[in-house]
Coordinates of C-alpha atoms and ligand atoms in Angstrom, one line a residue:
X1 CA 18.4 8.3 -13.7
X2 CA 20.7 7.2 -10.8
X3 CA 19.2 6.6 -7.4
X4 CA 21.6 9.4 -6.1
X5 CA 20.1 11.9 -8.6
X6 CA 16.6 10.7 -7.7
X7 CA 17.2 11.2 -4.0
X8 CA 18.7 14.7 -4.7
X9 CA 15.6 15.7 -6.7
X10 CA 13.4 14.5 -3.9
X11 CA 15.2 16.4 -1.2
X12 CA 15.5 19.6 -3.3
X13 CA 11.8 19.8 -4.1
X14 CA 9.6 21.1 -1.3
X15 CA 6.5 19.1 -0.4
X16 CA 4.4 21.9 -2.0
X17 CA 6.3 21.4 -5.3
X18 CA 5.9 17.7 -5.1
X19 CA 2.2 18.2 -4.5
X20 CA 2.0 20.4 -7.7
X21 CA 4.0 17.9 -9.7
X22 CA 1.9 15.0 -8.6
X23 CA -1.3 16.9 -9.2
X24 CA -0.2 17.7 -12.8
X25 CA 1.0 14.2 -13.6
X26 CA -1.7 12.0 -12.2
X27 CA -5.5 11.7 -12.7
X28 CA -8.2 11.4 -10.1
X29 CA -9.6 8.0 -10.7
X30 CA -13.2 7.2 -9.5
X31 CA -14.3 3.6 -9.9
X32 CA -12.7 0.8 -11.8
X33 CA -11.4 -0.8 -8.6
X34 CA -12.8 -2.9 -5.8
X35 CA -13.4 0.2 -3.7
X36 CA -15.3 2.7 -6.0
X37 CA -16.1 4.8 -3.0
X38 CA -12.4 5.8 -2.6
X39 CA -11.1 8.3 -5.1
X40 CA -7.3 8.2 -5.8
X41 CA -4.7 10.1 -7.8
X42 CA -3.1 7.5 -10.0
X43 CA -1.2 7.0 -13.3
X44 CA -3.6 6.5 -16.2
X45 CA -3.1 6.4 -20.0
X46 CA -4.0 10.1 -20.0
X47 CA -0.9 11.0 -17.9
X48 CA 2.3 12.3 -19.5
X49 CA 4.6 9.8 -17.8
X50 CA 2.5 6.8 -19.1
X51 CA 4.3 7.4 -22.4
X52 CA 7.3 9.5 -21.4
X53 CA 10.9 8.2 -21.3
X54 CA 11.3 6.7 -17.8
X55 CA 14.6 8.6 -17.2
X56 CA 12.7 11.8 -17.2
X57 CA 10.8 10.8 -14.1
X58 CA 12.3 12.7 -11.2
X59 CA 11.6 10.3 -8.3
X60 CA 11.9 6.7 -7.4
X61 CA 9.6 4.1 -9.1
X62 CA 6.1 5.4 -8.4
X63 CA 4.5 2.4 -6.7
X64 CA 2.1 4.9 -5.1
X65 CA 0.7 5.7 -8.6
X66 CA -0.9 2.2 -8.8
X67 CA -3.7 0.8 -6.7
X68 CA -2.4 -2.7 -6.3
X69 CA -4.8 -5.7 -6.3
X70 CA -3.7 -6.8 -2.9
X71 CA -4.4 -3.3 -1.4
X72 CA -7.8 -3.2 -3.2
X73 CA -8.9 -6.5 -1.6
X74 CA -7.7 -5.4 1.8
X75 CA -9.5 -2.0 1.6
X76 CA -12.7 -3.7 0.3
X77 CA -12.6 -6.1 3.2
X78 CA -12.1 -3.3 5.8
X79 CA -15.0 -1.2 4.3
X80 CA -17.2 -4.3 4.4
X81 CA -16.1 -5.1 8.0
X82 CA -15.6 -1.8 9.7
X83 CA -15.5 -3.4 13.2
X84 CA -12.0 -4.7 12.4
X85 CA -10.6 -1.2 12.8
X86 CA -13.3 0.8 14.6
X87 CA -11.8 2.6 17.6
X88 CA -8.5 0.9 17.1
X89 CA -4.9 1.8 16.2
X90 CA -3.9 0.8 12.7
X91 CA -0.6 0.5 10.9
X92 CA -0.8 0.4 7.0
X93 CA 2.7 -0.9 6.2
X94 CA 3.8 -0.2 2.6
X95 CA 0.9 2.2 2.3
X96 CA 1.6 3.4 -1.3
X97 CA -1.3 5.6 -2.5
X98 CA -2.8 5.4 1.0
X99 CA -6.1 3.6 0.1
X100 CA -6.1 1.2 3.0
X101 CA -5.3 4.0 5.5
X102 CA -8.2 5.9 4.0
X103 CA -10.5 2.8 4.4
X104 CA -9.4 2.5 8.0
X105 CA -10.1 6.2 8.7
X106 CA -13.5 5.9 7.0
X107 CA -14.3 2.9 9.3
X108 CA -13.6 4.8 12.5
X109 CA -10.0 3.8 13.4
X110 CA -8.8 6.3 16.0
X111 CA -5.1 6.3 15.1
X112 CA -3.8 5.4 11.7
X113 CA -0.1 5.3 10.7
X114 CA 0.7 5.1 6.9
X115 CA 4.3 3.8 6.6
X116 CA 6.1 3.8 3.3
X117 CA 9.8 4.3 2.7
X118 CA 9.0 6.4 -0.4
X119 CA 8.6 10.0 0.8
X120 CA 6.5 10.9 -2.3
X121 CA 4.0 8.3 -1.1
X122 CA 3.4 10.3 2.0
X123 CA 2.7 13.4 0.0
X124 CA 0.3 11.5 -2.3
X125 CA -1.5 9.9 0.7
X126 CA -2.2 13.4 2.1
X127 CA -3.6 14.5 -1.4
X128 CA -5.7 11.4 -1.5
X129 CA -7.1 12.0 2.0
X130 CA -8.1 15.5 0.9
X131 CA -9.9 14.0 -2.1
X132 CA -11.9 11.7 0.2
X133 CA -12.4 14.3 2.9
X134 CA -10.7 12.3 5.6
X135 CA -8.1 13.5 8.1
X136 CA -4.7 12.3 6.9
X137 CA -3.0 9.5 8.8
X138 CA 0.4 10.0 10.5
X139 CA 2.8 9.4 7.5
X140 CA 6.0 7.8 8.5
X141 CA 8.8 7.2 6.0
X142 CA 11.4 5.4 8.2
X143 CA 12.0 1.7 7.5
X144 CA 10.4 0.2 10.6
X145 CA 10.7 -3.4 9.6
X146 CA 13.1 -5.0 12.0
X147 CA 12.8 -2.2 14.6
X148 CA 11.1 -2.8 18.0
X149 CA 7.5 -3.0 17.1
X150 CA 5.2 -0.3 18.4
X151 CA 1.7 -1.4 19.6
X152 CA -1.0 -1.5 17.0
X153 CA -4.3 -3.3 17.2
X154 CA -4.3 -4.0 13.5
X155 CA -1.5 -4.1 10.9
X156 CA -2.4 -4.0 7.2
X157 CA -0.2 -5.1 4.3
X158 CA -1.5 -4.7 0.8
X159 CA 0.6 -6.4 -1.9
X160 CA 3.8 -6.4 0.1
X161 CA 4.9 -9.9 -0.7
X162 CA 6.4 -9.3 -4.1
X163 CA 10.1 -9.8 -3.2
X164 CA 11.6 -12.7 -1.4
X165 CA 14.0 -10.8 0.9
X166 CA 11.3 -8.3 1.9
X167 CA 8.9 -11.2 2.5
X168 CA 11.5 -12.9 4.9
X169 CA 11.9 -9.6 6.8
X170 CA 8.2 -9.1 7.0
X171 CA 7.6 -12.6 8.3
X172 CA 10.1 -12.2 11.1
X173 CA 8.9 -8.7 12.1
X174 CA 5.2 -9.6 12.0
X175 CA 5.9 -12.5 14.2
X176 CA 7.4 -10.1 16.8
X177 CA 4.4 -7.7 16.5
X178 CA 2.0 -10.6 17.1
X179 CA 4.0 -12.0 20.0
X180 CA 4.8 -8.8 21.8
X181 CA 1.5 -6.9 21.3
X182 CA -1.1 -9.5 20.0
X183 CA -1.6 -7.3 16.9
X184 CA -4.0 -8.6 14.4
X185 CA -2.5 -8.8 10.9
X186 CA -4.4 -8.7 7.6
X187 CA -2.6 -9.3 4.3
X188 CA -4.1 -8.6 0.9
X189 CA -2.5 -10.5 -2.0
X190 CA -3.6 -11.5 -5.5
X191 CA -1.7 -14.9 -5.4
X192 CA 1.8 -13.7 -6.3
X193 CA 4.3 -16.5 -6.5
X194 CA 6.6 -14.9 -3.9
X195 CA 3.7 -15.0 -1.5
X196 CA 2.2 -18.4 -2.3
X197 CA 5.6 -20.1 -2.0
X198 CA 6.6 -18.4 1.2
X199 CA 6.7 -20.0 4.7
X200 CA 4.4 -17.2 6.1
X201 CA 1.6 -18.6 3.9
X202 CA 1.4 -21.7 6.3
X203 CA 0.5 -19.4 9.2
X204 CA -2.4 -17.6 7.4
X205 CA -6.0 -18.4 7.1
X206 CA -8.2 -16.9 4.4
X207 CA -10.9 -14.4 5.4
X208 CA -12.1 -13.1 2.0
X209 CA -11.7 -13.4 -1.7
X210 CA -12.7 -10.9 -4.4
X211 CA -13.0 -11.2 -8.2
X212 CA -11.0 -8.4 -9.7
X213 CA -12.8 -5.9 -12.0
X214 CA -12.0 -6.3 -15.7
X215 CA -9.8 -3.2 -15.9
X216 CA -7.7 -4.4 -13.0
X217 CA -7.3 -7.8 -14.6
X218 CA -6.1 -6.2 -17.8
X219 CA -3.5 -4.1 -15.9
X220 CA -2.3 -7.1 -14.0
X221 CA -1.9 -9.8 -16.6
X222 CA -2.8 -13.2 -15.3
X223 CA -4.4 -12.1 -12.0
X224 CA -8.1 -12.6 -11.7
X225 CA -8.8 -12.5 -8.0
X226 CA -7.4 -11.1 -4.8
X227 CA -7.5 -12.5 -1.3
X228 CA -7.3 -11.3 2.3
X229 CA -5.5 -13.4 4.8
X230 CA -5.2 -13.3 8.6
X231 CA -2.0 -14.0 10.3
X232 CA -2.0 -16.5 13.2
X233 CA 1.3 -16.9 14.9
X234 CA 1.5 -19.6 17.6
X235 CA 1.7 -17.5 20.7
Ligands
SAM301 C1 3.2 -3.0 -4.3 S1 3.2 -1.5 -3.4 C2 1.7 -1.7 -2.5 C3 1.1 -0.3 -2.1 C4 -0.3 -0.4 -1.4 N1 -0.2 -1.1 -0.2 C5 -1.3 -1.0 -2.3 O1 -1.7 -2.2 -2.2 O2 -1.8 -0.3 -3.3 C6 4.4 -1.8 -2.2 C7 4.7 -0.5 -1.4 O3 5.6 -0.9 -0.3 C8 6.6 0.2 -0.1 N2 7.7 -0.4 0.5 C9 8.7 -1.2 0.1 N3 9.5 -1.6 1.0 C10 9.1 -1.0 2.2 C11 9.5 -1.0 3.5 N4 10.6 -1.7 3.9 N5 8.8 -0.3 4.5 C12 7.7 0.3 4.1 N6 7.2 0.4 2.8 C13 7.9 -0.3 1.9 C14 6.8 0.7 -1.6 O4 7.4 2.0 -1.6 C15 5.4 0.6 -2.2 O5 4.8 1.8 -2.0

């Protein structure tokens, strides 16, 4: 399925149709992650597209259908330490299924922006908020990396360091966010090579480590734990 065809199908379907399609082709998952208190619509072996030919999938690759180990650690950390976002403004960059935004909402953040360049992720985030009975965050689908950073007290990145070029752009942009607004940055990552070997790693200090549940280990071959890091730029 070409990216042009995918984009066409995304724009032709109304948000209501995307919601129905997502509801039919995902399952509500409770438990099995580091944050069993957050319910999410995800891909499971019971879903049609788990087995179906990939070319029949009408959208871009559904990163939002997986609760990534980096996002799990980040959300767990927030739920265990609600003061990091209470009464503050939070940007969840690369929000995927929206779990970290939901965690921030549950912990009393006053303004949450879930940013993901995949418009389907925005629809799914709203569905997941309904499941968890929280007000949806502002869902933004523009690529904001590289733009003039808006002021946020806290920026969350769950499993965003999986690609070298993206990691380079994130590094530069996060540096600007910290220098211009003093934003606190928390990164969840399960020890991916692109993260461990990146220059940004030298500017981070560890704040938490979680052992991954067995089912998450099985889905993420070779990963056993996931970490939360805090970004310290030299101001
Ligand atoms: C590995 S997933 C992580 C999702 C979620 N944070 C989690 O941990 O479950 C990465 C997400 O980043 C999004 N993404 C990729 N490039 C992006 C960009 N430039 N700006 C915003 N989101 C982006 C993808 O669409 C995807 O949903």
